[in-house]
XYZ file of C-alpha atoms in Angstrom:
648
model
C -42.072 49.306 -95.299
C -41.987 47.736 -91.901
C -38.488 46.966 -90.655
C -38.141 43.683 -88.727
C -35.490 42.974 -86.185
C -33.217 40.202 -87.362
C -32.154 37.534 -84.841
C -28.530 36.965 -85.791
C -28.178 34.037 -83.419
C -30.862 31.985 -85.136
C -30.096 29.708 -87.974
C -32.717 30.321 -90.716
C -34.391 27.427 -92.348
C -35.412 27.277 -95.951
C -38.880 28.619 -95.132
C -37.353 31.758 -93.705
C -35.429 32.614 -96.813
C -37.339 34.920 -99.060
C -36.714 35.240 -102.751
C -33.730 37.402 -103.485
C -32.485 37.027 -100.011
C -29.058 35.403 -99.481
C -29.197 32.434 -97.143
C -26.713 32.862 -94.288
C -25.823 29.899 -92.055
C -23.822 29.917 -88.791
C -20.200 28.816 -89.154
C -19.191 25.678 -87.062
C -16.411 27.698 -85.526
C -19.058 29.734 -83.792
C -20.756 26.666 -82.301
C -17.766 24.592 -80.944
C -16.544 27.020 -78.317
C -19.884 26.794 -76.518
C -19.878 23.018 -76.621
C -16.252 22.892 -75.466
C -16.992 25.169 -72.576
C -19.867 22.900 -71.486
C -17.825 19.740 -71.599
C -14.924 21.442 -69.889
C -17.166 22.507 -67.041
C -18.501 18.973 -66.714
C -14.971 17.509 -66.785
C -13.725 19.938 -64.184
C -16.727 19.202 -62.017
C -16.160 15.422 -62.365
C -12.483 15.750 -61.537
C -13.358 17.870 -58.527
C -15.819 15.239 -57.316
C -13.247 12.442 -57.828
C -10.571 14.451 -56.029
C -12.952 15.123 -53.171
C -13.914 11.455 -52.990
C -10.311 10.330 -53.137
C -9.378 12.950 -50.611
C -12.169 11.808 -48.324
C -11.178 8.171 -48.819
C -7.524 9.041 -48.282
C -8.387 10.997 -45.143
C -10.484 8.068 -43.952
C -7.668 5.653 -44.728
C -5.132 7.874 -42.950
C -7.390 8.292 -39.929
C -8.083 4.558 -39.925
C -4.372 3.794 -40.137
C -3.710 6.110 -37.201
C -6.409 4.357 -35.194
C -4.814 0.985 -35.992
C -1.347 2.113 -34.994
C -1.616 1.183 -31.290
C -2.917 -2.275 -32.181
C -0.185 -2.752 -34.773
C 2.430 -1.620 -32.269
C 1.144 -4.130 -29.720
C 1.134 -6.867 -32.386
C 4.699 -5.920 -33.287
C 5.745 -6.187 -29.649
C 4.208 -9.654 -29.365
C 5.796 -10.684 -32.674
C 9.179 -9.589 -31.350
C 8.387 -11.524 -28.192
C 8.086 -14.710 -30.244
C 11.463 -14.056 -31.866
C 13.043 -13.351 -28.478
C 11.497 -16.472 -26.975
C 13.030 -18.652 -29.694
C 16.363 -16.909 -29.295
C 16.176 -17.675 -25.582
C 14.964 -21.210 -26.435
C 11.868 -20.786 -24.287
C 8.757 -22.530 -25.638
C 6.668 -21.307 -22.698
C 7.213 -17.648 -23.620
C 6.808 -18.467 -27.315
C 3.362 -19.953 -26.662
C 2.312 -16.956 -24.571
C 3.478 -14.444 -27.183
C 1.787 -16.439 -29.955
C -1.548 -16.442 -28.106
C -1.331 -12.668 -27.547
C -0.452 -12.039 -31.187
C -3.382 -14.147 -32.341
C -5.678 -11.980 -30.215
C -4.135 -8.863 -31.771
C -4.700 -10.224 -35.275
C -8.320 -11.074 -34.538
C -8.975 -7.526 -33.325
C -7.082 -5.954 -36.235
C -8.946 -8.105 -38.779
C -12.309 -7.103 -37.307
C -11.466 -3.413 -37.634
C -9.870 -3.875 -41.044
C -13.072 -5.392 -42.423
C -14.559 -1.884 -42.188
C -12.326 -0.812 -45.084
C -13.634 -3.321 -47.644
C -15.528 -0.602 -49.526
C -12.202 1.079 -50.305
C -11.134 -1.817 -52.550
C -13.374 -0.390 -55.292
C -11.516 2.917 -55.298
C -8.636 3.198 -57.781
C -5.163 3.513 -56.278
C -6.347 2.909 -52.700
C -7.904 -0.452 -53.530
C -4.554 -2.110 -54.177
C -3.215 -1.079 -50.772
C -6.355 -2.231 -48.955
C -6.136 -5.560 -50.768
C -2.459 -5.870 -49.760
C -3.483 -5.357 -46.155
C -5.923 -8.260 -46.353
C -3.242 -10.450 -47.905
C -0.841 -9.505 -45.131
C -3.343 -10.320 -42.380
C -4.188 -13.670 -43.985
C -0.490 -14.463 -44.261
C 0.072 -13.542 -40.613
C -2.764 -15.828 -39.524
C -1.333 -18.731 -41.549
C 2.073 -17.962 -40.054
C 0.717 -18.300 -36.530
C -0.920 -21.604 -37.474
C 2.464 -22.864 -38.708
C 4.208 -21.577 -35.581
C 1.805 -23.301 -33.193
C 2.192 -26.585 -35.086
C 5.981 -26.217 -35.038
C 5.972 -25.714 -31.260
C 3.772 -28.792 -30.883
C 6.146 -30.812 -33.085
C 9.388 -29.948 -31.306
C 8.069 -29.907 -27.725
C 8.638 -33.644 -27.091
C 12.326 -33.144 -27.953
C 12.729 -29.769 -26.267
C 15.402 -30.884 -23.792
C 17.479 -32.454 -26.572
C 17.535 -29.212 -28.568
C 17.760 -26.974 -25.503
C 14.255 -25.461 -25.254
C 12.459 -24.738 -21.994
C 8.986 -26.267 -21.838
C 6.148 -27.014 -19.426
C 6.151 -30.707 -20.387
C 6.803 -32.808 -17.281
C 7.588 -36.225 -18.756
C 10.907 -35.204 -20.319
C 12.938 -35.148 -17.096
C 12.649 -38.920 -16.644
C 15.174 -39.561 -19.444
C 18.699 -39.131 -18.094
C 21.058 -39.813 -21.022
C 21.443 -38.323 -24.472
C 21.553 -41.834 -25.926
C 18.091 -42.551 -24.504
C 16.831 -39.271 -25.955
C 18.172 -40.182 -29.400
C 16.452 -43.573 -29.146
C 13.244 -41.790 -28.119
C 13.678 -39.421 -31.079
C 14.045 -42.302 -33.516
C 10.995 -44.092 -32.123
C 8.715 -41.055 -32.312
C 9.848 -39.182 -35.422
C 7.017 -40.738 -37.426
C 4.607 -38.444 -35.581
C 6.411 -35.332 -36.817
C 6.018 -36.017 -40.546
C 2.239 -35.309 -40.714
C 2.810 -32.121 -38.709
C 5.510 -31.035 -41.169
C 3.104 -31.681 -44.047
C 0.539 -29.448 -42.384
C 3.169 -26.784 -41.631
C 4.280 -26.925 -45.273
C 0.681 -26.248 -46.320
C 0.545 -23.210 -44.035
C 3.832 -21.914 -45.455
C 2.505 -22.338 -49.007
C -0.546 -20.308 -47.990
C 1.707 -17.568 -46.602
C 3.651 -17.478 -49.881
C 0.465 -17.294 -51.973
C -0.910 -14.459 -49.827
C 2.328 -12.460 -49.967
C 2.975 -13.031 -53.688
C 0.545 -10.317 -54.976
C 2.128 -7.660 -52.734
C 4.503 -5.513 -54.773
C 7.134 -3.929 -52.469
C 7.944 -1.248 -55.064
C 4.428 0.145 -54.615
C 5.392 1.269 -51.128
C 7.623 4.051 -49.835
C 10.786 3.159 -48.006
C 9.286 4.563 -44.777
C 5.774 5.465 -43.572
C 4.888 7.048 -40.245
C 8.505 6.580 -39.213
C 8.469 2.853 -39.925
C 10.541 1.026 -42.564
C 8.008 -0.419 -44.987
C 9.548 -1.587 -48.251
C 12.533 -3.343 -46.660
C 10.250 -5.147 -44.196
C 8.000 -6.418 -46.998
C 10.998 -7.712 -48.952
C 12.489 -9.229 -45.804
C 9.276 -11.066 -44.919
C 8.864 -12.421 -48.450
C 12.500 -13.629 -48.512
C 12.221 -15.190 -45.040
C 9.090 -17.114 -45.984
C 10.770 -18.385 -49.164
C 13.807 -19.517 -47.143
C 11.649 -21.217 -44.519
C 9.732 -22.992 -47.273
C 13.010 -24.411 -48.590
C 14.033 -25.541 -45.085
C 10.711 -27.338 -44.581
C 10.933 -28.994 -48.004
C 14.468 -30.186 -47.171
C 13.712 -31.240 -43.598
C 10.702 -33.419 -44.325
C 12.422 -36.108 -46.438
C 15.342 -36.129 -44.004
C 13.085 -36.548 -40.973
C 11.151 -39.267 -42.789
C 14.389 -41.163 -43.405
C 16.219 -40.398 -40.153
C 14.882 -43.458 -38.300
C 16.076 -45.655 -41.176
C 19.492 -43.993 -41.181
C 19.728 -44.504 -37.413
C 18.988 -48.223 -37.664
C 15.240 -48.429 -37.095
C 13.940 -51.004 -37.675
C 17.011 -52.568 -39.319
C 20.563 -52.157 -38.038
C 22.907 -50.128 -40.254
C 26.673 -50.312 -40.691
C 28.617 -47.371 -42.090
C 32.208 -47.050 -43.198
C 33.802 -44.065 -41.482
C 36.583 -42.362 -43.462
C 38.960 -40.016 -41.648
C 40.172 -37.162 -43.869
C 43.314 -35.363 -42.670
C 42.526 -31.725 -43.470
C 46.149 -30.818 -42.617
C 46.904 -32.462 -45.970
C 44.045 -31.064 -48.033
C 42.564 -33.159 -50.801
C 39.548 -32.565 -53.093
C 36.841 -33.877 -50.705
C 38.419 -32.495 -47.535
C 41.682 -34.243 -46.748
C 44.025 -37.155 -47.299
C 42.270 -40.460 -46.543
C 44.179 -41.461 -43.404
C 42.200 -44.292 -41.831
C 38.853 -46.019 -41.818
C 36.570 -47.516 -39.219
C 33.102 -49.014 -38.903
C 30.108 -47.481 -37.206
C 27.145 -49.617 -36.152
C 23.774 -47.949 -35.571
C 20.811 -49.827 -34.111
C 17.567 -48.031 -33.202
C 19.459 -44.841 -32.438
C 22.305 -46.435 -30.494
C 25.658 -45.579 -32.088
C 28.619 -47.908 -31.574
C 32.056 -47.128 -33.091
C 33.915 -50.297 -34.037
C 37.590 -50.885 -34.794
C 39.631 -48.539 -36.981
C 42.341 -49.444 -39.452
C 45.199 -47.934 -41.429
C 44.260 -46.944 -44.986
C 47.644 -48.298 -46.110
C 46.623 -51.729 -44.800
C 43.572 -51.555 -47.046
C 45.739 -50.502 -49.990
C 48.035 -53.471 -49.337
C 45.075 -55.756 -50.027
C 44.087 -53.846 -53.165
C 45.919 -55.615 -55.968
C 44.243 -54.113 -59.025
C 46.452 -51.984 -61.223
C 44.154 -49.041 -61.930
C 45.569 -46.110 -63.873
C 45.149 -42.843 -61.914
C 44.114 -39.422 -63.241
C 46.947 -37.550 -64.953
C 47.515 -34.997 -62.119
C 48.238 -37.867 -59.686
C 50.770 -39.285 -62.156
C 52.310 -35.892 -62.738
C 52.445 -34.381 -59.243
C 52.494 -37.449 -56.956
C 54.620 -39.453 -59.380
C 52.381 -42.504 -58.911
C 51.343 -44.640 -61.878
C 48.883 -46.671 -59.857
C 45.631 -45.374 -58.404
C 45.585 -46.320 -54.732
C 42.426 -46.302 -52.618
C 43.900 -43.543 -50.453
C 43.897 -41.189 -53.463
C 40.465 -42.017 -54.825
C 38.789 -38.947 -53.379
C 40.119 -37.072 -56.416
C 36.783 -35.678 -57.617
C 35.572 -32.552 -55.757
C 32.117 -34.152 -55.821
C 32.029 -36.482 -52.796
C 29.447 -38.805 -54.365
C 31.558 -39.253 -57.502
C 34.664 -39.943 -55.406
C 32.862 -42.459 -53.199
C 31.345 -44.237 -56.186
C 34.901 -44.807 -57.410
C 36.193 -45.774 -53.942
C 33.341 -48.181 -53.141
C 33.543 -49.801 -56.582
C 36.989 -51.186 -55.717
C 36.490 -51.666 -51.966
C 33.642 -54.138 -52.570
C 36.109 -56.700 -53.926
C 38.227 -56.768 -50.752
C 35.889 -58.892 -48.640
C 35.013 -56.116 -46.183
C 31.803 -56.168 -44.094
C 28.642 -55.109 -45.905
C 28.056 -51.388 -45.422
C 25.102 -49.084 -46.059
C 27.045 -45.904 -46.705
C 30.287 -43.986 -46.281
C 30.629 -41.071 -43.848
C 33.712 -38.855 -44.066
C 34.882 -36.486 -41.345
C 37.957 -34.370 -40.690
C 39.487 -33.021 -37.467
C 36.849 -30.281 -36.998
C 34.304 -32.533 -35.273
C 36.573 -34.152 -32.641
C 38.187 -30.769 -31.868
C 34.801 -29.032 -31.483
C 33.454 -31.809 -29.252
C 36.589 -31.792 -27.088
C 36.170 -28.037 -26.579
C 32.844 -28.789 -24.898
C 33.874 -31.991 -23.142
C 37.283 -30.900 -21.904
C 40.274 -33.285 -21.774
C 39.520 -36.999 -22.057
C 41.623 -40.123 -21.664
C 41.880 -42.892 -24.251
C 43.105 -46.220 -22.947
C 46.550 -47.088 -24.297
C 46.961 -43.743 -26.063
C 46.952 -41.079 -23.346
C 45.010 -37.854 -22.921
C 43.535 -35.675 -25.640
C 42.189 -32.118 -25.516
C 41.341 -29.123 -27.700
C 43.813 -26.868 -25.864
C 46.348 -25.054 -28.019
C 49.635 -26.919 -28.456
C 52.577 -24.508 -29.001
C 54.460 -27.170 -30.985
C 52.074 -26.551 -33.876
C 49.932 -23.649 -32.651
C 47.007 -25.999 -33.220
C 44.733 -28.102 -30.948
C 46.647 -30.666 -28.903
C 44.526 -33.526 -30.265
C 45.571 -32.612 -33.809
C 49.278 -32.563 -32.917
C 49.095 -35.886 -31.028
C 47.237 -37.562 -33.883
C 49.820 -36.294 -36.371
C 52.638 -37.454 -34.080
C 51.128 -40.941 -33.804
C 50.105 -41.247 -37.442
C 52.676 -39.313 -39.464
C 55.956 -39.307 -37.549
C 58.537 -41.714 -39.025
C 59.317 -44.665 -36.720
C 61.727 -47.619 -37.016
C 60.146 -50.657 -38.599
C 56.455 -50.942 -39.454
C 53.681 -49.799 -37.108
C 50.615 -51.311 -38.700
C 48.369 -50.215 -35.844
C 49.402 -46.585 -35.584
C 46.213 -45.238 -37.183
C 44.080 -47.509 -35.013
C 44.019 -44.699 -32.430
C 41.160 -43.000 -34.281
C 38.603 -45.681 -33.390
C 39.283 -45.620 -29.624
C 39.413 -41.802 -29.693
C 35.986 -41.489 -31.344
C 34.577 -44.147 -29.031
C 35.827 -42.230 -25.974
C 34.505 -38.904 -27.274
C 31.102 -40.450 -28.002
C 30.911 -42.153 -24.601
C 31.762 -38.924 -22.792
C 29.222 -36.968 -24.831
C 26.443 -39.508 -24.200
C 27.065 -39.350 -20.459
C 27.191 -35.555 -20.261
C 24.721 -33.409 -18.291
C 21.477 -32.456 -20.022
C 22.581 -28.826 -20.375
C 25.272 -29.880 -22.861
C 23.013 -31.904 -25.170
C 21.905 -28.983 -27.367
C 25.524 -27.855 -27.722
C 26.569 -31.280 -29.011
C 23.663 -31.290 -31.458
C 24.600 -27.830 -32.720
C 28.246 -28.903 -33.122
C 27.227 -31.834 -35.311
C 24.831 -29.705 -37.379
C 27.470 -27.012 -37.807
C 30.024 -29.616 -38.881
C 27.579 -30.792 -41.548
C 26.754 -27.228 -42.663
C 30.449 -26.381 -43.004
C 31.124 -29.633 -44.911
C 33.414 -31.164 -42.300
C 31.122 -34.225 -42.294
C 29.926 -35.708 -45.608
C 27.463 -38.524 -46.343
C 27.189 -41.033 -49.156
C 24.464 -43.700 -49.084
C 23.925 -46.665 -51.383
C 20.122 -46.450 -51.130
C 18.846 -43.805 -53.530
C 16.190 -42.405 -51.155
C 18.766 -41.911 -48.400
C 21.204 -40.285 -50.808
C 18.534 -37.885 -52.078
C 17.710 -36.897 -48.503
C 21.378 -36.130 -47.809
C 21.624 -34.102 -51.007
C 18.458 -32.122 -50.239
C 20.054 -31.141 -46.924
C 23.315 -30.212 -48.731
C 25.134 -32.816 -46.655
C 26.433 -34.937 -49.532
C 29.314 -32.756 -50.764
C 27.871 -32.409 -54.283
C 28.988 -29.918 -56.910
C 25.662 -28.231 -57.615
C 24.002 -27.211 -60.852
C 23.448 -23.458 -61.043
C 22.123 -21.218 -63.838
C 24.065 -18.085 -62.900
C 27.665 -17.263 -61.992
C 29.446 -19.974 -60.031
C 32.810 -20.503 -58.328
C 34.474 -23.420 -56.581
C 38.204 -23.355 -55.805
C 39.603 -26.834 -55.169
C 43.097 -27.465 -53.776
C 44.993 -30.771 -53.724
C 48.060 -30.916 -51.486
C 50.250 -33.326 -53.447
C 53.310 -33.854 -51.283
C 53.363 -30.730 -49.121
C 53.359 -32.467 -45.711
C 50.632 -31.111 -43.379
C 51.128 -27.489 -44.443
C 47.375 -26.857 -44.668
C 47.420 -26.630 -40.863
C 49.098 -23.245 -41.309
C 48.141 -21.893 -44.744
C 45.618 -19.072 -44.966
C 43.670 -18.346 -48.141
C 41.990 -15.235 -49.497
C 40.001 -14.958 -52.720
C 39.321 -11.750 -54.640
C 36.784 -11.591 -57.445
C 36.704 -8.562 -59.725
C 33.643 -8.624 -61.981
C 33.055 -6.233 -64.890
C 29.726 -6.462 -66.711
C 28.499 -5.150 -70.049
C 24.958 -6.151 -70.993
C 24.723 -9.936 -70.645
C 28.497 -10.371 -70.722
C 30.905 -10.400 -67.791
C 34.672 -10.648 -67.368
C 36.137 -11.918 -64.109
C 39.543 -11.807 -62.507
C 39.880 -14.268 -59.625
C 42.956 -13.845 -57.432
C 43.756 -16.533 -54.848
C 46.384 -15.625 -52.245
C 48.067 -18.376 -50.206
C 50.094 -17.400 -47.134
C 52.158 -19.711 -44.910
C 53.591 -17.637 -42.027
C 55.075 -20.540 -40.056
C 58.679 -21.731 -40.011
C 59.287 -25.013 -41.850
C 59.731 -28.385 -40.137
C 62.737 -30.643 -40.434
C 61.348 -33.018 -43.042
C 64.532 -35.022 -43.496
C 63.460 -38.634 -43.041
C 66.779 -39.501 -41.397
C 66.069 -36.919 -38.690
C 63.002 -38.901 -37.647
C 61.124 -35.742 -36.680
C 57.496 -34.854 -37.199
C 57.234 -33.135 -40.599
C 54.229 -30.837 -40.464
C 55.261 -27.812 -42.501
C 57.116 -28.461 -45.741
C 57.220 -27.147 -49.300
C 53.620 -26.858 -50.423
C 52.810 -28.564 -53.737
C 49.308 -27.524 -54.761
C 47.251 -28.683 -57.736
C 44.449 -26.120 -58.138
C 41.200 -26.426 -60.054
C 38.828 -23.529 -60.624
C 35.247 -24.668 -61.362
C 33.283 -21.961 -63.218
C 30.107 -21.798 -65.374
C 30.173 -24.111 -68.363
C 31.203 -22.233 -71.486
C 33.526 -19.786 -69.727
C 36.599 -18.812 -71.772
C 40.019 -18.519 -70.162
C 41.944 -15.349 -70.962
C 45.055 -15.901 -68.822
C 46.538 -17.527 -65.720
C 49.345 -15.893 -63.764
C 51.330 -17.702 -61.042
C 51.143 -21.269 -62.312
C 54.408 -23.165 -62.676
C 52.974 -25.315 -65.462
C 50.933 -24.501 -68.528
C 47.309 -24.302 -67.551
C 44.615 -26.406 -69.195
C 40.871 -26.041 -69.716
C 38.412 -28.941 -69.628
C 34.871 -29.829 -68.549
C 33.907 -31.763 -65.426
C 30.721 -32.121 -63.363
C 28.809 -29.795 -65.688
C 31.344 -26.972 -65.257
C 34.268 -25.542 -67.145
C 37.513 -26.123 -65.222
C 40.785 -24.176 -65.293
C 43.739 -25.806 -63.544
C 47.189 -24.737 -62.354
C 50.040 -25.885 -60.132
C 52.477 -24.051 -57.856
C 54.912 -24.697 -55.018
C 55.374 -22.491 -51.942
C 57.931 -22.606 -49.153
C 57.109 -21.980 -45.484
C 57.229 -18.330 -44.380
C 56.146 -17.102 -47.811
C 53.079 -16.420 -49.937
C 51.943 -17.112 -53.507
C 49.220 -15.849 -55.822
C 47.258 -17.362 -58.667
C 45.344 -14.997 -60.940
C 42.716 -16.380 -63.334
C 41.108 -14.036 -65.871
C 38.201 -15.369 -67.895
C 34.985 -14.440 -69.676
C 31.646 -15.825 -68.535
C 29.151 -17.243 -71.033
C 25.947 -15.282 -71.676
C 24.030 -15.301 -68.384
C 21.143 -13.448 -66.812
C 23.087 -10.783 -64.908
C 20.207 -8.709 -63.541
C 20.353 -9.107 -60.639
C 23.860 -10.598 -60.455
C 23.631 -13.968 -58.731
C 26.672 -15.956 -57.631
C 26.976 -19.327 -55.917
C 30.282 -19.988 -54.145
C 30.809 -23.573 -53.010
C 33.311 -24.089 -50.216
C 35.825 -26.928 -50.371
C 35.277 -29.498 -47.599
C 38.011 -29.556 -44.954
C 38.676 -25.827 -45.066
C 37.748 -23.392 -42.329
C 36.691 -19.821 -43.114
C 38.009 -18.303 -46.356
C 37.730 -14.544 -46.889
C 36.158 -13.582 -50.223
C 36.335 -10.000 -51.485
C 34.035 -9.273 -54.413
C 33.853 -6.170 -56.578
C 30.990 -5.872 -59.058
C 31.462 -2.921 -61.413
C 33.349 -1.049 -58.698
C 30.994 -1.936 -55.809
C 32.762 -3.999 -53.090
C 31.374 -6.827 -50.927
C 33.236 -8.983 -48.402
C 32.180 -12.309 -46.859
C 33.808 -14.983 -44.731
C 32.926 -18.226 -46.486
C 32.280 -21.028 -43.999
C 29.706 -22.934 -46.084
C 28.188 -22.865 -49.555
C 26.701 -19.426 -50.076
C 24.538 -17.812 -52.736
C 24.948 -14.054 -53.164
C 22.803 -11.479 -54.934
C 24.996 -8.496 -55.807
C 23.620 -5.079 -56.707
């Protein structure tokens, strides 16, 4: 018998199986290891190739980034040069730096185009795409900048910018420049529309860039914070442009072009704080024609009340704390919302036969004091000299003391004209400002803008378009709608003399969160360090600092639930007003003492991540220190205007 060698690795078919022979097939467990090893080798090889490709691409990207670094550094220098030029108010340098930066961007874009192939590579592609978005945004930003320079150049001397334009020196007075501004503002609106389009393009280019994809630093440069900062700055600038355009469109109309405007000017005594900024002391008329501003006569608010013969029932707090059962015009700024107060005031003023007016402008002592600081002492015929120098009799500006002495000091008989000083004073201040050297013009403009920003000047217009423009610029003293946490503290000095000249306020907010719920404790500290005045009427002395009688309202998100109030001398109440929940209280405080009110309450369900808070400042107040603690993390701000905070 011939013995045959058996191939044990072969799998016999049916033809190979002889009779009597047991068919033996290969088990699958013997086959899979070979297949697995083959696929594993292929997978490892593929991974190796991908790693090598990514490594090569990464090395290329790193090398490319290093090669770009000098160009980026030069672009950064020129970008900083633009910022510096605007800080120095130099349009000539701003133009030069802008032209250099545009050249840098052109060169960078040309080199960056060499990296387009990297967009197809996973991981790296997103970063390359972000780079393109960034360059496109930068180019749109330069377009907007150049248009902005072109828009403001004709008014460069008015706002304090150095320029090469030669025709600006011919105009010698600020009044002429304002008239020129009014007559030419129509040319700015199309430029603002174009700038707005550029800003929208910047936003759309930056939107896809995710800052969290980037490290905090790269090559020694802060990356993530810069991306976030740029995105936030563009968003803020977009809001400014959207607010400025309707205002600029309407400014000629507001300044009497083509039709003359007449405004009622209300003087609010912030030494006697009231809801919209101060006790309504006097009123005057302001005529504006094609940019020329003319203050007219001023009158005592009590004279106006003497002509008001309607018996209108006042809000309960006026009955309770002022002990008045009739609502006088002088107390009609009771709502913290200036528009609401002026709607009430104007409703009754219309029946008194006064001149037709187009709006009501309120101001307190901030504006005349700030202007006098720049102007220096001025004389007012029949009333003497006024200045912003400190007067030791009140440790306040001399103009404030003299006004209080003329207006508030008891005198024998009736002095119906005693508040008429305000008209001549404003006329003298305005005349001196208009005749001032060109170097002072930007300072005056900034003073007015700052007074508006800090709510020392408020506007209410009867024409809806004008009112909307004022509101968009946050110049209308409105209580704003807000979807997150909100706080507005409103004080009403009901019979406490002029103690607000001396009282300092501090607000502490302690916030504890749990999920979508939050509990707050708001502590308001009032301190009056000054010795009291002799407020005995028989003494005939100027009563500035007396016993403070303060009606306090806390405006918080609608639906908030009060837990407790500590420090109130009356039982607190809770009600709704202006779309908010309101907690109120009342206390009295003597000179040379301090008092505290502590409100504890629960917020309604809100989106608390991140924690957003809008604090609205009361008109008439200067800076108020706010200390905030969110779940143990402290933040401190000096509140000089409405401010939105994002707390982490």
